[in-house]
Coordinates of C-alpha atoms in Angstrom, one line a residue:
Chain J
X1432 CA 54.4 6.0 -32.3
X1433 CA 55.3 9.5 -30.7
X1434 CA 51.7 10.4 -31.5
X1435 CA 50.3 7.4 -30.0
X1436 CA 52.2 7.9 -26.5
X1437 CA 51.0 11.8 -26.4
X1438 CA 46.7 10.6 -27.2
X1439 CA 47.4 8.4 -24.9
X1440 CA 49.5 10.0 -22.3
X1441 CA 46.4 13.7 -23.3
X1442 CA 43.7 10.8 -22.7
X1443 CA 45.3 9.7 -19.1
X1444 CA 45.8 13.0 -18.0
X1445 CA 42.1 13.6 -19.5
X1446 CA 40.6 10.2 -17.4
X1447 CA 42.2 11.5 -14.2
X1448 CA 41.4 14.8 -14.3
X1449 CA 38.2 13.6 -15.0
X1450 CA 37.9 11.7 -11.8
X1451 CA 39.2 14.3 -10.0
X1452 CA 36.4 16.6 -10.8
X1453 CA 34.0 13.5 -11.1
X1454 CA 35.0 12.0 -7.7
X1455 CA 34.3 14.4 -5.9
X1456 CA 31.2 15.1 -6.8
X1457 CA 30.0 12.0 -6.7
X1458 CA 30.6 11.4 -3.1
X1459 CA 29.5 14.2 -1.5
X1460 CA 25.5 14.6 -0.6
X1461 CA 24.5 17.2 -3.5
X1462 CA 24.0 20.6 -1.6
X1463 CA 20.0 22.3 -1.0
X1464 CA 21.0 23.9 -4.3
X1465 CA 21.8 21.3 -6.2
X1466 CA 18.9 19.4 -5.4
X1467 CA 16.9 22.6 -6.1
X1468 CA 18.3 22.4 -9.5
X1469 CA 17.3 18.8 -10.4
X1470 CA 14.3 19.7 -8.9
X1471 CA 13.6 22.2 -10.7
X1472 CA 14.5 20.7 -14.2
X1473 CA 12.6 17.2 -13.4
X1474 CA 9.1 20.0 -13.0
X1475 CA 9.8 22.0 -16.0
X1476 CA 10.8 18.5 -17.9
X1477 CA 7.9 16.8 -16.6
X1478 CA 5.5 19.9 -17.7
X1479 CA 6.5 19.8 -21.6
X1480 CA 5.9 16.1 -21.6
X1481 CA 2.6 16.5 -20.2
X1482 CA 1.4 19.6 -22.3
X1483 CA 3.3 17.7 -25.3
X1484 CA 0.4 14.5 -24.7
X1485 CA -1.8 17.2 -26.4
X1486 CA 0.8 17.7 -29.3
X1487 CA 1.9 14.1 -29.4
X1488 CA -1.0 13.0 -29.6
X1489 CA -3.4 13.4 -31.9
X1490 CA -5.8 11.4 -32.1
X1491 CA -6.8 12.3 -28.2
X1492 CA -9.8 15.0 -28.0
X1493 CA -8.3 18.6 -27.7
X1494 CA -8.1 20.4 -24.2
X1495 CA -7.1 19.6 -21.0
X1496 CA -8.1 16.5 -19.2
X1497 CA -9.1 16.4 -15.1
X1498 CA -6.4 14.2 -15.0
X1499 CA -3.5 15.8 -16.5
X1500 CA -4.0 19.2 -15.4
X1501 CA -3.3 17.2 -11.7
X1502 CA -0.4 16.6 -13.5
X1503 CA 0.2 19.6 -14.6
X1504 CA 0.2 21.1 -11.0
X1505 CA 2.2 17.9 -9.7
X1506 CA 5.0 19.5 -12.0
X1507 CA 4.5 23.4 -11.0
X1508 CA 4.7 22.4 -7.6
X1509 CA 7.9 20.4 -7.5
X1510 CA 9.6 23.1 -10.4
X1511 CA 8.6 25.4 -7.6
X1512 CA 9.8 23.9 -4.6
X1513 CA 13.0 23.7 -6.8
X1514 CA 13.4 27.1 -7.2
X1515 CA 12.6 27.9 -3.8
X1516 CA 16.0 25.7 -2.6
X1517 CA 18.7 28.0 -4.8
X1518 CA 19.0 30.4 -2.3
X1519 CA 20.2 27.4 0.2
X1520 CA 23.5 26.8 -1.1
X1521 CA 25.8 24.7 -0.6
X1522 CA 24.9 23.5 2.8
X1523 CA 23.9 19.6 2.3
X1524 CA 20.4 18.8 1.1
Chain L
X793 CA 17.3 29.0 36.3
X794 CA 13.8 31.2 37.0
X795 CA 11.8 30.3 40.2
X796 CA 8.8 29.8 37.4
X797 CA 10.6 27.2 35.3
X798 CA 11.3 24.7 38.5
X799 CA 7.4 24.7 39.4
X800 CA 6.3 25.1 35.9
X801 CA 8.2 23.3 34.0
X802 CA 8.2 19.7 35.4
X803 CA 4.4 20.0 36.7
X804 CA 3.9 20.3 32.4
X805 CA 6.4 17.5 31.5
X806 CA 3.8 15.6 34.3
X807 CA 0.3 17.0 31.8
X808 CA 3.2 15.8 28.8
X809 CA 3.9 12.3 30.3
X810 CA -0.5 11.7 31.6
X811 CA -2.2 13.3 28.1
X812 CA 0.8 10.9 26.5
X813 CA 0.0 7.3 28.7
X814 CA -3.7 9.0 28.0
X815 CA -3.0 8.4 23.7
X816 CA -0.9 5.4 24.2
X817 CA -4.0 3.3 26.4
X818 CA -6.4 4.3 23.5
X819 CA -4.4 3.8 20.7
X820 CA -4.0 0.2 22.7
X821 CA -7.8 0.1 22.7
X822 CA -7.6 0.1 18.4
X823 CA -5.2 -3.1 18.7
X824 CA -7.5 -4.6 20.5
X825 CA -9.7 -3.9 18.2
X826 CA -8.3 -4.9 15.2
X827 CA -6.9 -8.2 16.5
X828 CA -10.7 -8.5 17.5
X829 CA -11.4 -8.7 14.1
X830 CA -8.3 -10.8 13.2
X831 CA -9.3 -13.5 14.2
X832 CA -12.6 -13.0 13.4
X833 CA -11.9 -13.5 9.8
X834 CA -9.4 -16.0 10.8
X835 CA -11.7 -18.2 11.7
X836 CA -14.2 -17.9 8.8
X837 CA -13.8 -20.4 5.7
X838 CA -15.4 -18.2 3.2
X839 CA -14.6 -15.3 0.6
X840 CA -14.6 -11.7 2.9
X841 CA -12.7 -8.9 0.4
X842 CA -13.8 -9.2 -2.8
X843 CA -10.3 -10.3 -4.6
X844 CA -9.5 -12.4 -1.5
X845 CA -9.8 -15.9 -3.2
X846 CA -8.0 -15.5 -6.0
X847 CA -5.3 -15.0 -3.9
X848 CA -5.5 -18.0 -2.2
X849 CA -6.3 -19.7 -6.2
X850 CA -2.7 -18.6 -6.9
X851 CA -0.8 -19.3 -4.0
X852 CA -2.8 -23.1 -4.3
X853 CA -1.0 -23.2 -7.7
X854 CA 2.5 -22.5 -6.4
X855 CA 1.9 -25.2 -4.4
X856 CA 1.4 -26.9 -7.3
X857 CA 4.8 -25.7 -9.0
X858 CA 2.5 -23.9 -12.1
X859 CA 2.1 -20.3 -12.3
X860 CA -0.7 -18.2 -11.9
X861 CA 0.3 -16.1 -15.3
X862 CA -1.7 -18.1 -17.7
X863 CA -4.0 -17.9 -20.8
X864 CA -6.9 -16.3 -20.2
X865 CA -8.2 -17.3 -23.3
X866 CA -8.8 -21.3 -22.0
X867 CA -10.0 -22.9 -19.7
X868 CA -10.0 -22.4 -16.9
X869 CA -10.1 -18.6 -17.9
X870 CA -7.6 -18.2 -15.0
X871 CA -5.1 -15.7 -14.5
X872 CA -3.0 -13.2 -11.4
X873 CA -2.4 -10.3 -11.9
X874 CA -0.2 -9.4 -9.2
X875 CA 3.4 -10.7 -8.2
X876 CA 4.5 -14.0 -6.3
X877 CA 6.3 -13.6 -3.3
X878 CA 3.3 -13.3 -0.5
X879 CA 1.5 -16.6 -2.7
X880 CA 4.8 -18.6 -2.1
X881 CA 5.5 -17.6 1.6
X882 CA 2.2 -19.4 2.1
X883 CA 2.5 -22.2 -0.1
X884 CA 4.5 -24.2 2.7
X885 CA 0.4 -23.2 4.8
X886 CA -1.1 -24.1 1.2
X887 CA 0.9 -28.5 1.5
X888 CA 0.0 -28.9 5.2
X889 CA -3.3 -27.5 5.9
X890 CA -5.4 -27.1 1.7
X891 CA -7.4 -24.9 0.3
X892 CA -8.2 -21.9 3.2
X893 CA -7.6 -18.3 3.3
X894 CA -7.3 -18.6 7.6
X895 CA -3.5 -18.6 7.1
X896 CA -3.0 -16.3 4.4
X897 CA -5.3 -14.0 6.7
X898 CA -2.2 -14.6 8.8
X899 CA 0.0 -13.5 7.3
X900 CA -1.2 -10.4 6.5
X901 CA -2.3 -9.6 10.7
X902 CA 1.0 -10.4 11.1
X903 CA 3.2 -8.1 8.2
X904 CA 0.7 -4.9 9.7
X905 CA 2.1 -5.8 13.3
X906 CA 5.6 -6.4 12.0
X907 CA 5.2 -2.7 10.3
X908 CA 3.9 -1.4 13.0
X909 CA 6.8 -2.6 14.9
X910 CA 9.6 -1.1 12.4
X911 CA 7.6 2.0 13.4
X912 CA 8.1 1.8 16.2
X913 CA 11.5 0.7 16.1
X914 CA 12.2 3.9 13.2
X915 CA 10.5 6.4 15.6
X916 CA 12.6 5.4 18.6
X917 CA 16.0 4.9 16.8
X918 CA 15.2 8.1 14.4
X919 CA 13.2 10.4 16.9
X920 CA 14.6 9.4 20.8
X921 CA 13.4 7.3 24.5
X922 CA 9.4 7.5 25.7
X923 CA 6.9 7.2 24.8
X924 CA 6.5 8.0 21.0
X925 CA 7.5 5.5 19.7
X926 CA 4.9 2.4 21.0
X927 CA 2.5 5.2 20.2
X928 CA 3.3 5.6 17.1
X929 CA 3.3 1.9 16.3
X930 CA 0.0 1.3 17.7
X931 CA -1.5 4.8 15.3
X932 CA -0.5 2.7 12.0
X933 CA -2.6 0.1 13.3
X934 CA -5.3 2.8 14.3
X935 CA -5.8 3.8 11.1
X936 CA -9.5 3.1 9.1
X937 CA -7.5 1.8 6.4
X938 CA -4.8 -0.4 7.7
X939 CA -7.4 -2.2 10.1
X940 CA -9.5 -2.8 7.9
X941 CA -7.4 -4.2 4.5
X942 CA -4.9 -5.7 7.3
X943 CA -5.7 -9.3 8.3
X944 CA -6.8 -10.1 4.7
X945 CA -5.7 -13.2 2.9
X946 CA -4.0 -10.3 0.1
X947 CA -0.7 -9.0 -0.7
X948 CA -0.7 -5.4 0.1
X949 CA 0.2 -5.5 3.6
X950 CA 3.4 -7.8 3.4
X951 CA 4.5 -5.3 1.0
X952 CA 4.0 -2.4 2.9
X953 CA 5.8 -4.8 5.7
X954 CA 8.6 -5.0 3.4
X955 CA 9.0 -1.4 2.6
X956 CA 8.8 0.2 6.3
X957 CA 11.7 -2.7 6.7
X958 CA 13.8 -1.6 3.9
X959 CA 13.9 1.8 4.9
X960 CA 14.0 1.8 8.4
X961 CA 17.4 -0.7 7.5
X962 CA 18.5 2.2 4.5
X963 CA 17.2 5.4 6.7
X964 CA 21.2 5.5 8.8
X965 CA 23.5 3.8 5.8
X966 CA 25.1 7.0 5.5
X967 CA 26.2 7.4 9.2
X968 CA 28.1 3.6 9.2
X969 CA 31.9 4.3 9.5
X970 CA 32.2 0.7 8.7
X971 CA 32.2 -0.5 5.4
X972 CA 31.4 -4.2 5.9
X973 CA 28.2 -3.8 8.0
X974 CA 27.5 -0.8 5.4
X975 CA 27.7 -3.0 3.0
X976 CA 25.2 -5.9 4.8
X977 CA 22.7 -2.9 5.4
X978 CA 22.7 -1.8 1.9
X979 CA 22.2 -5.9 0.1
X980 CA 19.7 -5.8 2.9
X981 CA 17.8 -2.6 2.4
X982 CA 17.7 -3.7 -1.2
X983 CA 16.4 -7.6 -0.9
X984 CA 14.1 -6.2 1.4
X985 CA 13.0 -3.6 -1.7
X986 CA 13.3 -6.1 -3.6
X987 CA 11.0 -8.6 -1.4
X988 CA 8.4 -5.9 -1.7
X989 CA 8.3 -5.2 -5.2
X990 CA 7.9 -8.6 -5.8
X991 CA 4.7 -8.5 -3.2
X992 CA 3.5 -5.8 -5.6
X993 CA 3.8 -3.4 -7.8
X994 CA 3.4 -0.6 -6.0
X995 CA 6.7 -0.8 -4.0
X996 CA 8.4 0.6 -6.8
X997 CA 7.5 4.4 -5.5
X998 CA 9.3 2.9 -2.5
X999 CA 12.3 1.9 -4.6
X1000 CA 12.8 4.8 -6.0
X1001 CA 12.1 6.6 -3.2
X1002 CA 14.3 5.0 -1.7
X1003 CA 17.5 5.5 -4.6
X1004 CA 17.0 9.3 -4.2
X1005 CA 17.6 10.1 -0.8
X1006 CA 21.0 7.6 -1.3
X1007 CA 21.7 10.3 -4.7
X1008 CA 21.5 13.0 -1.9
X1009 CA 23.3 11.4 0.4
X1010 CA 25.8 10.1 -2.0
X1011 CA 25.5 10.3 -5.4
X1012 CA 27.6 7.2 -6.3
X1013 CA 25.6 4.8 -4.0
X1014 CA 22.0 6.4 -5.2
X1015 CA 23.1 5.2 -8.5
X1016 CA 25.1 2.1 -7.7
X1017 CA 21.6 0.9 -5.4
X1018 CA 19.4 1.6 -8.9
X1019 CA 21.6 -0.3 -11.2
X1020 CA 22.0 -3.3 -8.5
X1021 CA 17.9 -2.8 -8.0
X1022 CA 17.7 -2.7 -12.5
X1023 CA 20.2 -5.9 -13.1
X1024 CA 19.3 -7.5 -10.1
X1025 CA 14.7 -6.9 -10.0
X1026 CA 15.0 -6.9 -14.2
X1027 CA 16.5 -10.5 -14.5
X1028 CA 13.9 -11.7 -12.1
X1029 CA 11.5 -9.6 -14.4
X1030 CA 13.0 -11.6 -17.5
X1031 CA 13.2 -14.6 -16.1
X1032 CA 9.8 -14.4 -15.2
X1033 CA 8.5 -13.1 -18.4
X1034 CA 10.1 -15.7 -20.9
X1035 CA 9.0 -19.0 -17.7
X1036 CA 6.1 -18.3 -18.9
X1037 CA 5.9 -16.8 -22.4
X1038 CA 5.1 -13.3 -21.9
X1039 CA 2.5 -13.9 -19.5
X1040 CA 4.3 -12.1 -16.1
X1041 CA 4.1 -9.0 -18.4
X1042 CA 1.4 -9.4 -19.9
X1043 CA -0.7 -10.4 -16.6
X1044 CA 1.3 -8.2 -13.9
X1045 CA 2.0 -4.6 -16.6
X1046 CA 0.3 -4.8 -19.8
X1047 CA -3.3 -5.9 -17.9
X1048 CA -2.7 -2.8 -15.0
X1049 CA -3.3 0.3 -17.4
X1050 CA -6.7 1.3 -16.6
X1051 CA -8.6 4.1 -16.4
X1052 CA -7.8 7.1 -13.9
X1053 CA -11.0 8.9 -12.2
X1054 CA -9.1 12.0 -10.8
X1055 CA -12.6 12.8 -8.4
X1056 CA -12.1 9.2 -6.9
X1057 CA -8.2 9.1 -6.3
X1058 CA -9.3 13.7 -5.2
X1059 CA -12.3 12.0 -3.2
X1060 CA -9.8 9.1 -1.4
X1061 CA -6.7 12.3 -0.4
X1062 CA -9.6 14.4 1.2
X1063 CA -10.5 11.8 3.4
X1064 CA -7.4 10.2 4.2
X1065 CA -6.3 13.9 5.1
X1066 CA -10.1 13.8 7.2
X1067 CA -8.9 10.6 9.3
X1068 CA -5.5 11.2 9.7
X1069 CA -4.8 15.0 9.9
X1070 CA -3.7 15.0 13.1
X1071 CA -1.0 13.0 11.7
X1072 CA -0.1 14.4 8.8
X1073 CA 0.1 17.8 9.8
X1074 CA 2.9 17.0 11.5
X1075 CA 4.5 14.4 9.1
X1076 CA 4.3 17.6 6.3
X1077 CA 6.1 20.7 8.6
X1078 CA 9.1 17.9 9.5
X1079 CA 9.4 17.5 6.1
X1080 CA 9.4 20.9 5.7
X1081 CA 12.3 21.3 8.4
X1082 CA 14.0 18.5 7.2
X1083 CA 13.5 20.8 3.6
X1084 CA 15.2 24.1 4.0
X1085 CA 16.8 23.3 8.0
X1086 CA 17.8 20.1 7.9
X1087 CA 19.0 17.8 6.4
X1088 CA 16.1 15.0 4.6
X1089 CA 15.3 11.6 5.8
X1090 CA 14.3 9.0 4.1
X1091 CA 11.0 9.1 5.6
X1092 CA 10.7 11.9 4.0
X1093 CA 11.7 11.6 0.8
X1094 CA 9.0 8.0 1.3
X1095 CA 5.9 10.2 2.6
X1096 CA 5.9 12.2 -1.5
X1097 CA 6.6 8.9 -3.7
X1098 CA 4.0 7.7 -0.9
X1099 CA 1.4 10.7 -1.5
X1100 CA 2.0 10.2 -5.2
X1101 CA 0.7 6.0 -4.9
X1102 CA -1.7 7.9 -2.7
X1103 CA -3.1 9.7 -6.0
X1104 CA -3.6 6.5 -7.8
X1105 CA -6.3 5.5 -6.2
X1106 CA -7.9 7.2 -8.6
X1107 CA -7.1 4.2 -11.1
X1108 CA -10.1 1.5 -11.9
X1109 CA -10.1 -1.4 -9.3
X1110 CA -7.8 0.8 -6.8
X1111 CA -8.8 2.5 -3.6
X1112 CA -8.4 3.2 0.4
X1113 CA -5.3 0.8 0.6
X1114 CA -2.9 3.6 -1.9
X1115 CA -2.4 4.9 1.4
X1116 CA -1.2 2.7 3.4
X1117 CA 1.9 3.4 2.6
X1118 CA 1.5 6.8 3.6
X1119 CA -0.3 5.9 6.8
X1120 CA 3.7 4.6 7.7
X1121 CA 5.6 7.5 6.4
X1122 CA 3.6 10.4 8.2
X1123 CA 3.2 7.3 11.6
X1124 CA 7.3 7.6 11.1
X1125 CA 8.1 11.0 10.2
X1126 CA 4.9 12.4 12.9
X1127 CA 6.5 10.5 15.4
X1128 CA 10.4 11.5 14.9
X1129 CA 9.2 14.9 14.5
X1130 CA 7.2 15.0 17.3
X1131 CA 10.8 13.1 19.3
X1132 CA 12.8 16.2 17.8
X1133 CA 10.9 18.7 19.0
X1134 CA 10.2 17.6 23.1
X1135 CA 14.1 17.0 23.1
X1136 CA 14.7 20.5 21.8
X1137 CA 11.8 21.9 24.5
X1138 CA 12.5 20.1 26.9
X1139 CA 16.2 20.9 26.6
X1140 CA 15.5 25.3 26.2
X1141 CA 12.5 24.9 28.8
X1142 CA 11.5 27.9 26.9
X1143 CA 8.3 28.9 28.6
X1144 CA 7.2 30.8 25.5
X1145 CA 7.0 27.2 23.3
X1146 CA 5.8 25.0 25.9
X1147 CA 2.5 24.9 24.9
X1148 CA 4.2 22.1 22.6
X1149 CA 4.6 20.1 25.4
X1150 CA 1.2 19.6 25.6
X1151 CA 0.3 19.9 21.7
X1152 CA 1.8 16.6 20.9
X1153 CA 0.0 13.8 23.1
X1154 CA -3.3 16.5 22.1
X1155 CA -2.4 15.4 18.5
X1156 CA -2.3 11.5 19.7
X1157 CA -5.7 12.5 21.1
X1158 CA -7.1 13.8 18.1
X1159 CA -5.8 11.3 15.3
X1160 CA -7.5 9.0 18.4
X1161 CA -11.6 10.2 18.2
X1162 CA -10.7 10.9 14.1
X1163 CA -10.2 7.5 13.4
X1164 CA -13.0 5.8 15.4
X1165 CA -13.8 2.3 14.7
X1166 CA -15.0 -0.3 16.4
X1167 CA -17.7 -3.3 16.5
X1168 CA -20.9 -1.9 18.6
X1169 CA -22.8 -4.9 19.0
X1170 CA -20.1 -7.7 20.2
X1171 CA -18.8 -7.8 23.4
X1172 CA -16.5 -5.9 25.2
X1173 CA -16.9 -3.0 22.5
X1174 CA -20.4 -3.4 22.7
X1175 CA -20.2 -1.2 26.5
X1176 CA -17.6 1.1 25.4
X1177 CA -20.4 2.5 22.1
X1178 CA -23.8 2.0 24.9
X1179 CA -21.5 4.5 26.5
X1180 CA -20.5 7.2 23.7
X1181 CA -23.6 6.7 21.7
X1182 CA -22.1 5.1 19.1
X1183 CA -24.9 3.6 16.4
X1184 CA -23.9 0.9 13.9
X1185 CA -22.9 3.0 10.6
X1186 CA -22.2 -0.2 8.3
X1187 CA -22.7 -4.0 8.5
X1188 CA -22.6 -6.6 11.1
X1189 CA -23.0 -3.9 13.7
X1190 CA -20.2 -1.9 13.1
X1191 CA -19.4 1.4 13.4
X1192 CA -16.5 3.2 11.3
X1193 CA -15.5 7.2 11.8
X1194 CA -14.8 6.6 7.5
X1195 CA -18.1 6.6 7.1
X1196 CA -20.5 9.5 7.5
X1197 CA -23.7 8.2 10.3
X1198 CA -25.8 7.0 6.9
X1199 CA -23.2 4.8 5.6
X1200 CA -21.7 6.3 2.6
X1201 CA -18.6 6.7 1.6
X1202 CA -16.3 7.8 -1.1
X1203 CA -15.7 5.7 -4.5
X1204 CA -12.7 3.6 -3.6
X1205 CA -13.5 3.4 0.3
X1206 CA -13.3 -0.8 0.8
X1207 CA -16.8 -1.7 2.4
X1208 CA -15.6 -3.9 4.7
X1209 CA -14.0 -3.9 8.7
X1210 CA -17.3 -5.5 10.6
X1211 CA -17.2 -8.5 11.6
X1212 CA -18.6 -11.7 10.0
X1213 CA -21.7 -13.2 11.8
X1214 CA -23.5 -17.1 13.0
X1215 CA -25.9 -16.2 9.9
X1216 CA -22.6 -15.3 7.2
X1217 CA -21.0 -18.5 8.4
X1218 CA -24.5 -20.5 7.7
X1219 CA -25.0 -18.5 4.3
X1220 CA -21.6 -19.6 3.2
X1221 CA -22.1 -23.0 4.4
X1222 CA -25.4 -22.8 2.0
X1223 CA -23.8 -21.5 -0.7
X1224 CA -21.0 -24.1 -0.5
X1225 CA -23.6 -27.0 -0.6
X1226 CA -25.6 -25.2 -3.5
X1227 CA -22.3 -25.2 -5.5
X1228 CA -20.7 -29.1 -4.8
X1229 CA -24.9 -30.2 -6.1
X1230 CA -24.5 -28.7 -9.3
X1231 CA -23.0 -31.4 -12.2
X1232 CA -20.2 -29.7 -14.1
X1233 CA -18.4 -26.3 -13.4
X1234 CA -19.5 -23.1 -11.6
X1235 CA -18.1 -20.0 -12.4
X1236 CA -18.8 -18.0 -8.5
X1237 CA -16.7 -13.9 -9.0
X1238 CA -15.3 -14.9 -5.2
X1239 CA -13.0 -17.9 -5.1
X1240 CA -14.1 -19.9 -1.9
X1241 CA -17.2 -21.7 -2.6
X1242 CA -15.9 -24.0 -5.3
X1243 CA -12.6 -24.3 -3.6
X1244 CA -14.4 -25.7 -1.0
X1245 CA -16.5 -27.8 -3.0
X1246 CA -13.3 -29.4 -4.4
X1247 CA -13.9 -28.2 -8.1
X1248 CA -12.0 -25.8 -10.6
X1249 CA -12.2 -22.3 -9.8
X1250 CA -13.0 -20.8 -13.2
X1251 CA -12.0 -17.4 -14.0
X1252 CA -10.6 -14.1 -11.7
X1253 CA -13.6 -11.7 -13.6
X1254 CA -12.0 -8.8 -12.2
X1255 CA -8.8 -9.8 -14.4
X1256 CA -10.7 -11.1 -17.7
X1257 CA -11.6 -7.1 -17.3
X1258 CA -8.4 -5.1 -17.4
X1259 CA -7.4 -6.8 -20.0
X1260 CA -10.8 -6.3 -21.8
X1261 CA -10.3 -2.6 -20.7
X1262 CA -6.9 -2.9 -22.9
X1263 CA -8.0 -4.3 -25.6
X1264 CA -6.4 -7.3 -24.3
X1265 CA -9.2 -9.9 -23.9
X1266 CA -11.6 -11.6 -26.8
X1267 CA -12.9 -14.1 -24.6
X1268 CA -14.7 -16.4 -27.5
X1269 CA -13.8 -20.3 -25.7
X1270 CA -15.6 -18.3 -21.9
X1271 CA -18.8 -16.8 -24.5
X1272 CA -19.0 -20.8 -26.1
X1273 CA -19.4 -22.1 -22.9
X1274 CA -22.0 -19.6 -21.2
X1275 CA -23.9 -19.9 -24.9
X1276 CA -23.5 -23.5 -24.1
X1277 CA -25.2 -23.9 -21.0
X1278 CA -21.7 -24.8 -19.5
X1279 CA -21.5 -23.7 -15.9
X1280 CA -23.9 -25.7 -13.3
X1281 CA -24.3 -22.2 -11.3
X1282 CA -23.1 -18.9 -11.9
X1283 CA -22.5 -16.5 -8.7
X1284 CA -22.1 -12.9 -9.4
X1285 CA -21.1 -10.2 -6.2
X1286 CA -20.2 -7.4 -7.8
X1287 CA -20.7 -8.3 -11.9
X1288 CA -17.1 -7.3 -12.6
X1289 CA -17.0 -9.5 -15.1
X1290 CA -15.6 -7.7 -18.9
X1291 CA -19.8 -6.5 -20.4
X1292 CA -19.5 -9.6 -22.9
X1293 CA -18.8 -12.1 -20.8
X1294 CA -22.4 -9.8 -18.2
X1295 CA -24.3 -10.1 -21.5
X1296 CA -23.3 -13.7 -22.3
X1297 CA -24.6 -14.3 -19.2
X1298 CA -27.6 -12.1 -18.6
X1299 CA -29.2 -14.3 -22.0
X1300 CA -27.9 -18.1 -21.0
X1301 CA -28.9 -17.8 -16.9
X1302 CA -31.5 -16.9 -15.6
X1303 CA -32.1 -15.4 -11.7
X1304 CA -32.2 -17.8 -9.8
X1305 CA -31.8 -17.0 -5.6
X1306 CA -29.8 -14.6 -3.9
X1307 CA -27.7 -15.5 -0.3
X1308 CA -26.8 -12.2 1.2
X1309 CA -23.6 -12.8 3.1
X1310 CA -21.2 -10.3 5.5
X1311 CA -23.7 -7.9 3.6
X1312 CA -23.2 -8.8 0.4
X1313 CA -25.2 -10.2 -2.3
X1314 CA -24.0 -12.9 -3.5
X1315 CA -27.2 -13.8 -7.2
X1316 CA -27.5 -17.4 -8.2
X1317 CA -27.8 -17.9 -11.7
X1318 CA -29.0 -21.6 -14.0
X1319 CA -29.2 -22.0 -17.8
X1320 CA -32.3 -20.8 -18.9
X1321 CA -34.6 -23.6 -20.3
X1322 CA -33.9 -23.4 -24.2
X1323 CA -37.7 -22.2 -25.2
X1324 CA -36.5 -19.0 -22.7
X1325 CA -33.7 -17.9 -24.4

């Protein structure tokens, strides 16, 4: 019984702590740095995903097609924009 | 203040104002051209742009309480590949006036004017007072692309209208203090986004732009918006899928996965930049300013997402209309950016920055020149064309700067914009009379002839081709009817049927006559005699 109450109290404290950390994060505007980080992640994930088409889609002809090159260029641009935002710090995006 | 500033600035402001008025008058001229073209099309009872007929069929099916997403393997082999809202808006007119393009074209015209009004409101509210607000709204209508698709019986401009209204509503959500008012604005924006999405699928990018913007402003609100869109939009989607026994999903989603030609997309992107560059450059510069110096506005995020949609114009069946959302976003961003620059220049009275005062109206004057389009043979525009020595480079006496002097244009650019003539009217009447005289069904690539002759509209060729390209169409029943020569007449314009259907037409039907209408050749085929097959 006492163990259960302790667990419940710890869980409630953890939940409160999590809320205290997350709430301001969710309700505050993203900073330039945070936006930059998200763009870097999105650009990198997109870049890998476009390249992965060749590996996953075995039936496809090899090499980069023009549409794939266009998509790669787009993801690279997102990545570069993201990197350029990183030094801009905590100013709201 | 130094004396030279006291003299020089009022002079510069007067020059700025005079040039802004010149730009306003020039762009208002394009509004007249647009209204002239709209009035011409609204009075024309036959097909003009490929696809208008099928949008009318959708409206008529809804007016009879039937779904337009149907099994294309069974007669009449018809299905729509668009969402329903534009057609539903036209249903009351269909009840009142029956099959007609007039009300759909009127709705398209009104949607274009409302979108332009929303752009002007956005520039006025988020930029500042002055002539830039009406100039920005007029610049939207002056675009060659917006001009030629605006007054059509097509759903595209209604989507752009809903998108623009949604973003103008949501733009200042974060600055509303009153929570009740904020909720009202949130839900109004959300409903408008859903309306845009259920008018045409491309609005998905605008929905994403709104979500991203709200997420940047306040992540929780962005997630709430995304969840609400997913729940309501997804709920409607599932309901339609179940109600049509999967045809909604098949016809609007699966059939829309088409071959992509990057060369077409890049050609149209280049053309978009060449025509709208005078506004695209300031819009992009203002976007960079917001990204690195100020805070991102919803319009900047929208322009990025709209450009991605523009790049999808390389898809089979897509075209320059895919840039219309980007044109709306460009007009707002260029207008807001110019207004802010103007306010800054007026405040600082910095002599080194003074050229900016003249640059702003010169950009709009340059834009007015680069989007030049007008009828060259119809009064009152014929005298302007004669004065400027403009020769037509499109059918029926029309000049369009999007085309070369010889009339060429990049693949995907819609071959429309010219006025219809009395010869076109006579040709349309002749086609309807021919269709009416035929016993049995008629297979027509454009919809109006069969509808006006009181016959069923059979097939939607582009949709059959979409499905066939995705391996989702066999066409056994249609091929059988063609082999049996069940159609008394076949009318082809662009030959957008699947290859197997075109082959069956060729084997069983012979060319009869060609009738030209609106600069397009309608090729009529009749059943071949048995021994000639």
